[in-house]
CSV table of C-alpha atoms in Angstrom, one decimal:
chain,number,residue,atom,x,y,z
A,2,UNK,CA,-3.3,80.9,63.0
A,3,UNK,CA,-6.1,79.2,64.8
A,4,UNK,CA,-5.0,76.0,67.2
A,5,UNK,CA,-7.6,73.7,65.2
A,6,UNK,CA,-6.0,75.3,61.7
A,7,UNK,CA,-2.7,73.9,63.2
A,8,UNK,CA,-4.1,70.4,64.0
A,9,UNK,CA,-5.3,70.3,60.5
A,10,UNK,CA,-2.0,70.8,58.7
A,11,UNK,CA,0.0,68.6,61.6
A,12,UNK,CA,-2.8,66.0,60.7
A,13,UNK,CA,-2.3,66.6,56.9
A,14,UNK,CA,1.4,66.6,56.9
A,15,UNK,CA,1.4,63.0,58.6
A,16,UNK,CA,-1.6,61.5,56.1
A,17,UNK,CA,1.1,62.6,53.1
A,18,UNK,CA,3.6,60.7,54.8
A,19,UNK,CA,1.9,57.9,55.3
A,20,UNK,CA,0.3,58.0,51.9
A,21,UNK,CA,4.2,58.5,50.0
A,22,UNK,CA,5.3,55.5,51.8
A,23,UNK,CA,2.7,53.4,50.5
A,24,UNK,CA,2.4,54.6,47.1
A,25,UNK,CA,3.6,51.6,45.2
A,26,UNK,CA,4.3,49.3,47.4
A,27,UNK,CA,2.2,46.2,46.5
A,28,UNK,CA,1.9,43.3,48.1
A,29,UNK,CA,3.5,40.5,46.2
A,30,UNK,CA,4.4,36.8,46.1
A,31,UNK,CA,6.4,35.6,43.2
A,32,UNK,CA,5.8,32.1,42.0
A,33,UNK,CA,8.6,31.3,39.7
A,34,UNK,CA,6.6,28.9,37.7
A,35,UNK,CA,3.9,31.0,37.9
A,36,UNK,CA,5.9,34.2,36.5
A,37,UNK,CA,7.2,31.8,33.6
A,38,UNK,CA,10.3,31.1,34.7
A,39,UNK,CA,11.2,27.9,33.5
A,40,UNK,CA,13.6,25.2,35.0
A,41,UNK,CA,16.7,23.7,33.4
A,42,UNK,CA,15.9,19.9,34.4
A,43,UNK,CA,15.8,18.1,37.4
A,44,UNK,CA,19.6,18.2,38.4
A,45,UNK,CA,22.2,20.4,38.8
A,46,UNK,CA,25.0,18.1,36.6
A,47,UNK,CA,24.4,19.4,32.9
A,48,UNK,CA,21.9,22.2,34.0
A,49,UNK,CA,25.0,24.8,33.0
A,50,UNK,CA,26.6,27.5,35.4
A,51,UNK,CA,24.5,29.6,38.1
A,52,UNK,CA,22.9,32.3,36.3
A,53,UNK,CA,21.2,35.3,37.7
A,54,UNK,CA,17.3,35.0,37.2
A,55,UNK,CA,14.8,38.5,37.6
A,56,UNK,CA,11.4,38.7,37.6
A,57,UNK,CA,9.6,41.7,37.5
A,58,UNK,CA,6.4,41.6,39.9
A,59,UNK,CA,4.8,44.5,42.3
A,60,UNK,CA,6.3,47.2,40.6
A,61,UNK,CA,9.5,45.6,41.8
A,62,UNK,CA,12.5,43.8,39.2
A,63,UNK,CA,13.6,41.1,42.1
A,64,UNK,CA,16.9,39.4,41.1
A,65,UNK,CA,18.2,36.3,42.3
A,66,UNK,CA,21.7,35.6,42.4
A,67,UNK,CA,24.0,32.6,43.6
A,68,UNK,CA,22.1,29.6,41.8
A,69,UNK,CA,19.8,28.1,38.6
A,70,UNK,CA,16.2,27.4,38.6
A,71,UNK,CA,15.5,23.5,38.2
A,72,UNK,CA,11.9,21.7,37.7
A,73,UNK,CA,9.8,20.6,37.6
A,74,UNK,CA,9.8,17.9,39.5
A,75,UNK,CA,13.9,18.6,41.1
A,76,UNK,CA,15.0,15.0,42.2
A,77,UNK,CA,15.6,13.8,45.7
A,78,UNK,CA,13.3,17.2,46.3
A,79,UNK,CA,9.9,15.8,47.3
A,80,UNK,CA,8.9,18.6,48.8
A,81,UNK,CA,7.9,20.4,45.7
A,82,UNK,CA,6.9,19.5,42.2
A,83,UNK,CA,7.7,23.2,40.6
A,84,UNK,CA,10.2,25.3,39.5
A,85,UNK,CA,12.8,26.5,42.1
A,86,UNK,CA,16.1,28.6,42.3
A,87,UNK,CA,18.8,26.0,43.9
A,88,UNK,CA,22.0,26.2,44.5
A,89,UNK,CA,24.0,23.4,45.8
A,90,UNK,CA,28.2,23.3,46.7
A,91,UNK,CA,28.8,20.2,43.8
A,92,UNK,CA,26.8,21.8,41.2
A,93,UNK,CA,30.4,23.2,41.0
A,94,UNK,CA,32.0,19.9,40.2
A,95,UNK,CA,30.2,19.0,37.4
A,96,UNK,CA,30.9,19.3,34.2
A,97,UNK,CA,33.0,22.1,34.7
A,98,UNK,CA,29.5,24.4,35.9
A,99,UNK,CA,30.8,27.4,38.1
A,100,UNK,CA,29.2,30.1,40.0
A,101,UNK,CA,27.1,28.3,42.5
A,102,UNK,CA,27.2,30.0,45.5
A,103,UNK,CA,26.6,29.9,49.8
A,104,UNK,CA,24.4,32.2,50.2
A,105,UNK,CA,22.0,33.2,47.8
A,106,UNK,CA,21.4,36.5,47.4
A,107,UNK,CA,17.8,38.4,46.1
A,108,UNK,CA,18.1,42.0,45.2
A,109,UNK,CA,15.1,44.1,45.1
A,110,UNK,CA,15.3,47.3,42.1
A,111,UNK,CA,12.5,49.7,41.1
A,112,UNK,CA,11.2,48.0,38.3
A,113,UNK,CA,13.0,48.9,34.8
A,114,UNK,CA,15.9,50.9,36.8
A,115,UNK,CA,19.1,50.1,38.8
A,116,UNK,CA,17.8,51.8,41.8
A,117,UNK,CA,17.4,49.8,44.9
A,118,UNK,CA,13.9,50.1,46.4
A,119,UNK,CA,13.8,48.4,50.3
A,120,UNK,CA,10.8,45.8,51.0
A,121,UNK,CA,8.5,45.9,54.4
A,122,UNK,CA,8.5,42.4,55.4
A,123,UNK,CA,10.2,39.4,53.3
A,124,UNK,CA,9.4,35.5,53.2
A,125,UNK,CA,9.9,32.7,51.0
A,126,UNK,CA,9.7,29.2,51.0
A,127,UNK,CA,13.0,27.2,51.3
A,128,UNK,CA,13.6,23.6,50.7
A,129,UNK,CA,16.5,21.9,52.5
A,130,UNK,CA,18.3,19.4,49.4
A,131,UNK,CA,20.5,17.9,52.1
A,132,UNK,CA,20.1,14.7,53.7
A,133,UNK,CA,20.3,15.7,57.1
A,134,UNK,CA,18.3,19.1,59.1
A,135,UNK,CA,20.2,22.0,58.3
A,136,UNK,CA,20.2,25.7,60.3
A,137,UNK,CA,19.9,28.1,57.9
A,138,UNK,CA,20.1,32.1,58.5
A,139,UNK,CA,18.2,34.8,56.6
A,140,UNK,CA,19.1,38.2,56.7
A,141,UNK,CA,18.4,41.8,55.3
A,142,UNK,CA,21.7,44.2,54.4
A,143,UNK,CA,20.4,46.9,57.6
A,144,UNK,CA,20.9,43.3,59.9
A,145,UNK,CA,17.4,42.5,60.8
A,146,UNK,CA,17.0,38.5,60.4
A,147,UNK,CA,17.5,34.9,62.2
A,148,UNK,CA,17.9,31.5,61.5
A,149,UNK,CA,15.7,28.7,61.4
A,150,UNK,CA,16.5,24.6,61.2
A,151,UNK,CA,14.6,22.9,58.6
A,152,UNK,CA,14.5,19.3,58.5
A,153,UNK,CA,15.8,16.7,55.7
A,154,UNK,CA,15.5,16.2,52.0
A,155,UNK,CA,12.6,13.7,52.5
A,156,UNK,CA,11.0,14.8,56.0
A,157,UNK,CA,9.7,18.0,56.4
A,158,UNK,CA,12.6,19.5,54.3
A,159,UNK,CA,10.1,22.9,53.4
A,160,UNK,CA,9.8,25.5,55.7
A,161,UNK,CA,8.8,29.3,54.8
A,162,UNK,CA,10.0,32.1,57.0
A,163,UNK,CA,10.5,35.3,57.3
A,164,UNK,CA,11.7,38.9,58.4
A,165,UNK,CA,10.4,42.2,59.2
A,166,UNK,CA,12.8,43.6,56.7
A,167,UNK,CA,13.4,47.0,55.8
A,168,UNK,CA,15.8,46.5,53.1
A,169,UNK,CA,17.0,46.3,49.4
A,170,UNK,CA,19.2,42.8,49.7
A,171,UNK,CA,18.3,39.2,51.3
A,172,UNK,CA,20.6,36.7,51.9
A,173,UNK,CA,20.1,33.3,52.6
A,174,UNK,CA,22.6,30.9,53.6
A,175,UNK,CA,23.1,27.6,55.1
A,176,UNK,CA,24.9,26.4,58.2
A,177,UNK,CA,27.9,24.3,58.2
A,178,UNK,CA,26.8,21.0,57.2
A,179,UNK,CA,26.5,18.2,60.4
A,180,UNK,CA,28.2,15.0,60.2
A,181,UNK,CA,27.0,12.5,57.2
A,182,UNK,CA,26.1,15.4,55.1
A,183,UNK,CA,25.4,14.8,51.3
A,184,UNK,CA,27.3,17.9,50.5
A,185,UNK,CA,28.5,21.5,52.2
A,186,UNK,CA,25.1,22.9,51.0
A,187,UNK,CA,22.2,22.0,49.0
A,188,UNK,CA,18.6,24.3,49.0
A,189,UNK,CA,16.4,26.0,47.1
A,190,UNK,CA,13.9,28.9,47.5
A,191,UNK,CA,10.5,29.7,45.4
A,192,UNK,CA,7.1,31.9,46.6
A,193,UNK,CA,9.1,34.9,47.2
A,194,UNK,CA,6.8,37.6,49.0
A,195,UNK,CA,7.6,41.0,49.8
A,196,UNK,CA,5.7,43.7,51.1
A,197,UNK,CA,2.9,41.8,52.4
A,198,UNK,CA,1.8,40.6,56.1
A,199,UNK,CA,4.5,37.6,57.1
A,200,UNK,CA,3.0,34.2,57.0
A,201,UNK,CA,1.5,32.6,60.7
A,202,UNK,CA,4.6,31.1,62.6
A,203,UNK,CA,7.2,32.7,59.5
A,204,UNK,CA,9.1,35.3,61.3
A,205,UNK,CA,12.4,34.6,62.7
A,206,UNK,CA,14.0,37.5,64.8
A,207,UNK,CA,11.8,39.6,67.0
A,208,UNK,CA,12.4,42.9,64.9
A,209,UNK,CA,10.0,45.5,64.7
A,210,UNK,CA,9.2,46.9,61.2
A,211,UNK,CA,11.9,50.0,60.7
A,212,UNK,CA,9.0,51.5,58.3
A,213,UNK,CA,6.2,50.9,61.1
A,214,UNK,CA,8.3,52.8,63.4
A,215,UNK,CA,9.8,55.3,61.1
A,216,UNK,CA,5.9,56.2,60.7
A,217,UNK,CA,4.6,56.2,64.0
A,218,UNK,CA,7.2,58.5,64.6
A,219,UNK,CA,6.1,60.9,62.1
A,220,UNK,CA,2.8,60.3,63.6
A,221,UNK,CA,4.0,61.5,67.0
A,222,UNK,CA,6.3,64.6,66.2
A,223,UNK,CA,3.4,65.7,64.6
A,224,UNK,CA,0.5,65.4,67.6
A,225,UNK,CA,4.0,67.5,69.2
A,226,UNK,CA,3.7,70.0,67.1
A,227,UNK,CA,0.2,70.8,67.3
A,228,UNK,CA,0.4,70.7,71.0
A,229,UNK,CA,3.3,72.9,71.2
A,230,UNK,CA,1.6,75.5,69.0
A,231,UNK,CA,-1.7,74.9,71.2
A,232,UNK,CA,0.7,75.7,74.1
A,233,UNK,CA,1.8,78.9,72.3
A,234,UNK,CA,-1.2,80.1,71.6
């Protein structure tokens, strides 16, 4: 077999790669409100227990876990008017409501299946409820992430960020809560987006892309194989 013949099919074998990996991976931002997901009022007391929420987007069924969506308009929240999934430590305490939790959790699934399909590259907005600036940590289940603090309630208390994920399950969880708190924890999430370039300023946690990596690897074993057959020949 010719040395060009071999650079062909090296080349070939590489562009499939490439091209499987990206089959079906759209990029996406979910908008609860947008989606039609719509909010149980504008506070937790009487909203009911957490409840799961999915939403089916990109070829993707993304499931949020931990909380409720509230809107529009959540109060003491002015730093959005729409629909968000909350979840918030005395959202327990009332009215017997359970099932709040710290973190939150969003579960990505090939859509209509229980199969868990990874995500390149994960952001979201996230809305602080507390009164005070609160560190909160984001993180995929292969441990790429980082944390970020994000001012309070009513200053600057929305911040999106991001990692260079490579995996099936985000969590996103808040820090213990600094002196003169409102509560242990109190936040919200909404714009989900997922297989897309991060945001400007987003990313926390210098970590590469596993998939970029994973494919410029493919990329070089084969330019070795051709030149090891070139050598051969």
């Amino acid at each position: 077999m010719s040395v060009s013949l071999h650079r062909t099919l090296a080349a070939a074998a590489v562009a499939a790669v490439l091209s499987s990996f990206g089959a079906g991976a759209q990029a996406t931002v979910v908008n609860l409100a947008a989606a039609g997901v719509a909010g149980h009022g504008g506070v937790f007391c009487g909203a009911g227990n957490a409840a799961s929420l999915t939403v089916t987007a990109g070829g993707y069924d993304v499931v949020l876990n931990g909380g409720l969506a509230l809107g529009p308009n959540i109060n003491f929240l002015p730093a959005t008017a729409s629909v968000a999934y909350g979840t918030a430590d005395f959202a327990n305490q009332c009215n017997n409501q359970s099932g709040y939790t710290n973190p939150l959790t969003i579960e990505f699934f090939a859509a209509g299946t229980n199969n868990p399909l990874d995500v390149n590259n994960f952001f979201v907005d996230l809305y602080n409820g507390n009164n005070v600036p609160v560190e909160y940590s984001i993180a995929d289940n292969l441990g790429h992430g980082g944390s970020a603090l994000i001012g309070n309630n009513t200053n600057s208390g929305k911040q999106t960020f991001g990692i260079a994920a490579a995996g099936h399950t985000i969590t996103i969880t808040a820090g213990a809560a600094p002196q003169g708190a409102c509560c242990q924890w109190d936040f919200f999430i909404n714009n989900i987006g997922f297989n897309e370039k991060l945001p400007d300023g987003s990313q926390i946690g210098n970590v590469p892309e596993p998939g970029s990596i994973a494919l410029a690897g493919l990329a070089l074993a084969g330019l070795g194989l051709a030149r090891r057959r070139r050598t051969a020949a």
